Amino acid sequence: MDTLIQIAQLVLMLSILVILHEFGHYITAKMFKVRVEKFYLFMDWGFSLIKKKIGETEWGIGWLPLGGYVKLSGMIDESMDTEQMKSEPQPWEFRAKPAWQRLIIMMGGIIVNILLAWFIFTILYATVGKQYMSTDAVQEKGLAFGEVGKKAGFKDGDRIVSVDGKYQPRFDRMLLDVLLGENVTVQRGTEKVNIHLTDENIKAILEKEGKDFIHPYTNVSVIDSLSPKGTAKASGLKVGDSLVGVEGKPLRYLSQVSEEAYAHRKGKLTLNIKRGTTPMDITMPVDSTATLGIVQKMPHSKDFEVSEKFSVFQAIPAAVEESYSLIVYNIKQFKLILRPSTGAYTQVTSIVGIASKMPTTWDWVFFWKFTALFSIGLAFMNILPIPGLDGGHAIFTIAEMITGKKLSDKAAGVVQTVGMVILLSLMVLVMGKDIWALVSKKFF
């Protein structure tokens, strides 16, 4: 049932994003009187699940959940239909329109994705407000660092003052800033210390601890939930148990559990807990992936949360600022992925990986926040100048506007084919990685 809820959330989110993205292409094409032959949610290669022709457009749902598309007359796109390109251009065809009109049509989906994120954030801020973990509150007593963080130069008790000269009031964003930045300044006692993270440091953090390499100090955490895929539940651990230590060592930070589990792979791990007021030790086997199936939370984590309230008129600029910030973070993360020595490219995930991280209970506030975040991600991905994506089409159109020379239909077909092969190959590789990760956790 939990998996079904995760899949349902993902399918609904993708459907909303794909339909609105393609609607951006559709509405701009209609503005410039370009004939739209097809409007599809998901790909219909070979056959479609549902289809109905209304006017000149066939509306349908494909069987392969890899995006969607609008088929414009006189354009080589995801459908890879090149037959009509053999005849002379017609007035209603995409290729017959001026370059500036074609550029707007290509950018229509990206613009709608950005507007959607802005709209969702506006509604959320005007209703439930803006919630986040306060950096000031989290590091009031200093921060605790895992083994990898300490090797990078951090020490328990450090407070992060700035990353690349800027202070980040949101703790979740501050964690990202540390991984995406270059120079971290910490307050250590009475002095300020500068720490430079190397690509090797970042690679070790991403592989072993991720964003969990920094934690507020704590001497207890509460077991919030247990996954049937781990060994903790079968070993007798219960939701609500208070975790006070691991292997006889007092608990200092949440990732201490995962660190010890990693160190005890293919062996056994002892958790020191309190059930009510009764101290207990629970020993459990640890598999090769060090998966225990434990989700922890700090007993007073709510104390770190800040909730900002906005009127409708205040929410509008705040939502614009948030959308812009997400675009900037997408750019920074992409630059990190392009540095192979960080290993960040191994963290790229597919829809399978995304589905596995969705909550197992339906939370509409989380759903809409994630949809807005993913909408910005989709806009950024599509604007990349890669053949097969909107940015690929746009870059050739911009080159045409500058040089006055248009790419031939034959060359455009080759570029589109190569682009689609590359994109599909990457999608298969990433999806295969995520499927293997899920299978290996369950059976190995």
XYZ file of C-alpha atoms in Angstrom:
444
model
C 0.000 0.000 0.000
C 2.863 2.386 0.870
C 4.444 1.807 -2.544
C 1.126 2.441 -4.296
C 0.798 5.790 -2.533
C 4.333 6.737 -3.597
C 3.622 5.748 -7.209
C 0.271 7.580 -7.215
C 1.912 10.799 -6.003
C 4.654 10.541 -8.610
C 2.260 9.799 -11.490
C -0.029 12.698 -10.510
C 2.905 15.086 -10.199
C 4.409 14.041 -13.541
C 1.033 14.262 -15.255
C 0.482 17.825 -14.013
C 3.974 18.930 -14.995
C 4.008 17.258 -18.419
C 0.509 18.449 -19.392
C 1.247 22.050 -18.427
C 4.712 22.006 -20.008
C 3.290 20.747 -23.295
C 0.405 23.206 -22.997
C 3.042 25.958 -23.059
C 4.149 24.708 -26.486
C 0.539 24.179 -27.583
C -0.773 27.636 -26.700
C 2.192 29.483 -28.244
C 1.915 27.360 -31.406
C -1.780 28.254 -31.692
C -0.909 31.920 -31.164
C 1.213 31.828 -34.307
C -1.266 29.633 -36.229
C 0.904 26.499 -36.270
C -1.089 23.290 -36.684
C -0.858 20.974 -33.658
C -1.313 17.394 -34.842
C -0.920 15.613 -31.491
C -0.989 16.426 -27.763
C 0.162 13.452 -25.691
C 0.737 12.746 -22.031
C 3.524 10.101 -21.984
C 4.989 8.576 -25.133
C 2.865 6.579 -27.591
C 5.644 4.811 -29.503
C 3.904 1.867 -31.169
C 0.486 2.453 -29.637
C -1.499 4.690 -27.289
C -3.689 3.807 -24.310
C -6.292 6.477 -25.047
C -6.723 8.796 -28.007
C -9.393 11.060 -29.435
C -9.204 13.523 -32.311
C -10.779 16.913 -31.700
C -10.517 19.278 -34.631
C -7.031 19.039 -36.116
C -5.430 17.676 -32.923
C -5.251 14.108 -31.640
C -5.344 14.088 -27.829
C -4.071 10.978 -26.054
C -2.192 9.140 -23.330
C 0.791 6.989 -24.265
C 1.942 3.792 -22.608
C 5.523 4.851 -21.791
C 5.728 7.326 -18.846
C 8.705 9.270 -20.182
C 7.364 12.788 -20.479
C 5.016 13.747 -23.293
C 4.915 15.882 -26.419
C 2.970 18.026 -28.828
C 3.446 17.164 -32.499
C 3.667 20.340 -34.565
C 3.272 20.242 -38.323
C 6.596 20.785 -40.052
C 8.819 20.022 -37.067
C 11.041 17.053 -36.226
C 10.438 16.326 -32.555
C 10.087 13.401 -30.116
C 7.760 11.587 -32.533
C 10.681 11.376 -35.032
C 8.210 11.854 -37.912
C 10.194 13.079 -40.935
C 7.771 12.256 -43.751
C 6.147 15.681 -44.016
C 9.569 17.323 -44.206
C 9.972 15.899 -47.719
C 7.320 18.227 -49.167
C 7.347 21.988 -49.599
C 6.689 24.034 -46.397
C 3.057 25.013 -45.837
C 1.896 28.256 -44.144
C 0.566 26.374 -41.091
C 3.827 24.516 -40.483
C 6.348 25.258 -37.751
C 9.255 25.418 -40.235
C 7.446 28.118 -42.249
C 7.315 30.564 -39.327
C 9.908 33.281 -38.599
C 12.747 32.289 -36.276
C 11.540 34.527 -33.422
C 8.132 32.837 -33.444
C 9.706 29.377 -33.447
C 11.903 30.400 -30.510
C 8.891 31.520 -28.466
C 7.108 28.233 -29.210
C 10.189 26.292 -28.078
C 10.440 28.285 -24.856
C 6.704 28.072 -24.117
C 6.960 24.911 -22.001
C 9.875 26.229 -19.937
C 8.062 29.501 -19.254
C 4.936 27.652 -18.084
C 7.025 25.471 -15.720
C 8.544 28.556 -14.090
C 5.146 30.280 -13.840
C 3.652 27.118 -12.313
C 6.299 27.012 -9.572
C 5.754 30.700 -8.855
C 1.971 30.174 -8.689
C 2.234 27.151 -6.344
C 4.633 28.922 -3.976
C 2.369 31.986 -3.950
C -0.655 29.893 -2.919
C 1.343 27.955 -0.302
C 2.880 31.069 1.254
C -0.489 32.828 1.367
C -2.192 29.844 3.050
C 0.108 27.614 5.129
C 3.088 29.978 5.120
C 6.767 29.229 4.564
C 8.270 26.643 6.922
C 11.932 25.799 7.240
C 14.610 24.809 9.755
C 16.360 27.855 11.221
C 20.151 27.767 10.935
C 20.447 29.955 14.048
C 18.297 27.588 16.103
C 19.937 24.401 14.811
C 23.482 25.496 15.554
C 22.781 27.428 18.737
C 24.807 24.842 20.721
C 27.145 24.125 17.833
C 27.055 21.385 15.228
C 28.104 17.754 15.269
C 29.915 16.180 12.326
C 30.287 12.642 11.110
C 33.583 10.962 10.342
C 33.700 12.282 6.784
C 32.993 15.852 7.871
C 35.789 15.730 10.411
C 38.239 14.471 7.797
C 37.259 17.486 5.664
C 38.305 19.829 8.490
C 35.169 20.380 10.592
C 35.110 19.841 14.355
C 32.249 19.166 16.738
C 31.012 22.454 18.153
C 31.711 24.488 14.991
C 29.085 27.002 13.909
C 28.894 27.837 10.197
C 29.200 31.586 9.725
C 29.170 31.769 5.932
C 29.677 29.868 2.695
C 31.538 31.828 0.008
C 30.974 34.931 2.093
C 27.201 34.522 2.490
C 25.133 33.454 5.497
C 22.160 31.167 4.856
C 19.281 31.397 7.397
C 17.694 28.131 6.178
C 19.431 25.028 7.504
C 18.461 22.819 4.534
C 19.828 25.404 2.114
C 22.928 25.899 4.239
C 23.720 22.183 3.863
C 23.442 22.520 0.088
C 25.550 25.665 0.124
C 28.339 23.817 1.913
C 28.338 21.032 -0.698
C 28.010 23.428 -3.631
C 30.298 26.174 -2.373
C 34.073 26.480 -2.159
C 34.988 28.170 1.113
C 33.206 27.594 4.424
C 33.866 29.888 7.381
C 33.119 28.466 10.837
C 33.167 29.960 14.311
C 35.378 27.714 16.465
C 35.502 29.040 19.994
C 36.723 32.613 19.780
C 38.253 32.338 16.312
C 36.989 32.037 12.763
C 38.372 29.202 10.656
C 38.182 28.840 6.869
C 37.626 25.348 5.441
C 38.048 24.546 1.757
C 36.264 21.405 0.606
C 38.152 19.525 -2.094
C 36.450 17.397 -4.746
C 37.653 14.338 -2.819
C 35.961 15.644 0.352
C 32.703 16.238 -1.520
C 32.839 12.790 -3.116
C 33.296 11.109 0.285
C 30.440 13.130 1.790
C 28.052 12.313 -1.066
C 28.912 8.612 -1.074
C 28.761 7.973 2.663
C 26.587 10.577 4.378
C 25.116 13.126 1.962
C 23.397 16.051 3.640
C 23.407 14.067 6.905
C 27.072 14.832 7.472
C 26.054 17.871 9.575
C 23.735 17.655 12.588
C 22.800 19.689 15.634
C 24.104 18.258 18.873
C 21.748 15.769 20.472
C 21.922 13.033 23.100
C 18.721 11.292 22.079
C 16.614 10.661 18.971
C 13.201 9.065 18.574
C 12.441 6.205 16.189
C 9.881 7.864 13.935
C 9.213 4.920 11.590
C 10.561 1.502 10.639
C 10.803 0.060 7.147
C 10.068 -3.634 6.597
C 13.069 -3.697 4.233
C 15.568 -3.218 7.081
C 16.577 -5.482 9.956
C 15.631 -3.175 12.837
C 11.912 -4.012 12.905
C 12.483 -7.769 12.882
C 15.020 -7.366 15.694
C 12.472 -5.861 18.063
C 12.952 -2.106 17.684
C 9.656 -0.202 17.941
C 8.359 3.178 16.807
C 8.626 5.591 19.731
C 11.778 4.030 21.184
C 14.336 6.614 22.272
C 17.807 5.999 20.875
C 20.492 7.104 23.343
C 23.599 5.314 22.071
C 25.200 3.004 19.520
C 27.608 0.218 20.473
C 27.841 1.670 23.966
C 28.831 5.102 22.670
C 26.535 8.000 23.677
C 24.501 9.425 20.776
C 25.786 12.799 19.573
C 24.268 13.166 16.098
C 21.682 11.354 13.956
C 24.020 9.980 11.287
C 26.061 8.241 13.994
C 23.711 5.263 13.570
C 24.295 4.965 9.821
C 28.055 5.411 10.303
C 28.210 2.545 12.794
C 25.961 0.398 10.604
C 28.326 0.973 7.670
C 31.282 0.006 9.844
C 29.484 -3.206 10.926
C 28.377 -4.401 7.492
C 27.800 -8.176 7.326
C 28.036 -8.230 11.100
C 25.886 -7.146 14.045
C 25.076 -3.761 15.553
C 23.834 -2.944 19.045
C 21.568 0.029 19.626
C 21.212 1.420 23.145
C 17.626 2.584 23.653
C 15.053 3.558 26.225
C 11.525 2.180 25.948
C 9.599 4.484 28.201
C 11.943 4.714 31.195
C 13.467 1.254 30.705
C 16.970 1.094 29.204
C 17.473 -1.729 26.680
C 20.066 -2.987 24.216
C 18.864 -4.334 20.870
C 21.295 -6.210 18.638
C 20.510 -6.663 14.975
C 22.236 -8.098 11.887
C 23.597 -5.635 9.321
C 23.522 -6.554 5.633
C 26.065 -5.563 2.973
C 24.216 -2.304 2.238
C 24.070 -1.305 5.940
C 20.289 -0.852 5.656
C 18.597 -0.894 9.065
C 15.261 0.571 8.012
C 15.246 3.263 10.709
C 13.919 6.805 10.365
C 14.976 9.009 13.274
C 13.826 12.395 14.415
C 15.037 14.669 17.160
C 12.546 14.858 20.039
C 12.459 18.647 19.884
C 13.016 19.180 16.138
C 9.941 21.453 16.047
C 11.940 23.905 18.152
C 14.186 24.507 15.144
C 11.352 25.271 12.727
C 10.409 28.756 11.618
C 7.086 29.600 9.989
C 6.769 32.851 8.079
C 3.288 34.132 7.330
C 2.526 36.168 4.199
C -0.401 38.123 2.872
C -1.307 37.451 -0.760
C 0.569 40.560 -1.887
C 3.624 39.606 0.191
C 3.491 36.008 -1.064
C 3.851 37.027 -4.722
C 7.392 38.521 -4.518
C 8.412 35.868 -1.954
C 7.366 33.154 -4.428
C 9.324 34.859 -7.220
C 12.392 34.972 -4.982
C 12.011 31.279 -4.083
C 11.633 30.272 -7.745
C 14.732 32.259 -8.649
C 16.691 30.664 -5.781
C 15.769 27.185 -7.019
C 16.999 28.034 -10.524
C 20.321 29.189 -9.041
C 20.617 25.952 -7.023
C 19.894 23.899 -10.148
C 22.733 25.682 -11.941
C 25.116 25.072 -9.029
C 24.195 21.400 -8.806
C 24.634 20.952 -12.548
C 28.113 22.510 -12.337
C 28.921 20.040 -9.539
C 27.730 17.114 -11.684
C 30.051 18.278 -14.474
C 33.019 17.802 -12.123
C 33.583 14.012 -12.370
C 36.071 13.995 -9.473
C 33.241 14.823 -7.017
C 31.262 11.722 -8.029
C 28.123 13.902 -7.997
C 26.967 12.374 -11.290
C 26.373 9.077 -9.435
C 23.724 10.822 -7.324
C 21.528 11.634 -10.344
C 18.230 9.781 -9.969
C 15.411 8.640 -12.264
C 11.654 8.526 -11.711
C 12.216 5.177 -9.974
C 14.567 6.780 -7.454
C 12.241 9.742 -6.995
C 9.264 7.443 -6.351
C 11.197 5.533 -3.679
C 11.815 8.790 -1.796
C 8.226 10.015 -1.891
C 6.347 9.909 1.458
C 4.287 6.774 2.146
C 1.350 8.860 3.380
C -0.412 11.485 1.318
C 0.637 14.992 2.339
C -0.793 17.684 0.060
C 1.507 20.436 1.360
C 4.569 18.278 0.666
C 3.116 17.217 -2.692
C 2.662 20.779 -3.922
C 6.051 21.917 -2.588
C 7.734 19.005 -4.362
C 5.745 19.692 -7.546
C 6.918 23.317 -7.564
C 10.509 22.269 -6.921
C 10.357 19.609 -9.649
C 8.746 22.099 -12.049
C 11.789 24.362 -11.733
C 14.022 21.322 -12.232
C 12.110 20.383 -15.372
C 12.419 23.928 -16.716
C 16.170 23.944 -16.070
C 16.687 20.529 -17.649
C 14.772 21.522 -20.778
C 16.681 24.757 -21.254
C 20.000 22.903 -21.507
C 21.370 23.199 -25.088
C 21.164 19.443 -25.688
C 19.703 18.056 -28.952
C 16.319 16.521 -28.267
C 15.462 19.028 -25.523
C 13.765 22.409 -25.931
C 17.118 24.108 -25.304
C 18.642 22.162 -28.181
C 15.976 23.430 -30.584
C 16.303 26.934 -29.151
C 20.085 27.143 -29.540
C 19.883 26.321 -33.270
C 17.090 28.873 -33.695
C 19.125 31.560 -31.920
C 22.117 30.715 -34.128
C 19.848 31.121 -37.159
C 18.674 34.537 -35.912
C 22.299 35.655 -35.494
C 23.809 34.205 -38.678
C 20.778 34.228 -40.963
C 21.520 30.577 -41.859
C 19.033 27.827 -41.053
C 19.959 24.244 -40.260
C 18.820 21.978 -43.099
C 15.919 19.585 -42.490
C 18.244 16.635 -43.068
C 20.794 17.903 -40.543
C 18.008 18.711 -38.074
C 16.753 15.139 -38.374
C 20.214 13.715 -37.677
C 20.746 16.026 -34.693
C 17.328 15.146 -33.250
C 17.958 11.410 -33.694
C 21.385 11.555 -32.051
C 19.992 13.679 -29.220
C 17.122 11.281 -28.552
C 19.458 8.267 -28.567
C 21.770 9.954 -26.046
C 18.905 11.072 -23.798
C 17.190 7.674 -23.833
C 20.487 5.900 -23.168
C 21.153 8.132 -20.159
C 17.612 7.581 -18.870
C 17.992 3.807 -19.177
C 21.342 3.872 -17.370
C 20.089 6.029 -14.501
C 16.850 4.059 -14.194
C 18.814 0.811 -14.216
C 21.024 2.144 -11.413
C 17.979 3.039 -9.287
C 16.248 -0.288 -9.937
C 19.414 -2.168 -8.992
C 19.696 -0.109 -5.780
C 16.148 -1.075 -4.798
C 16.636 -4.751 -5.692
C 19.985 -5.033 -3.920
C 18.536 -3.559 -0.724
C 15.736 -6.090 -0.757
C 17.578 -9.287 -1.725
C 21.243 -8.831 -0.902
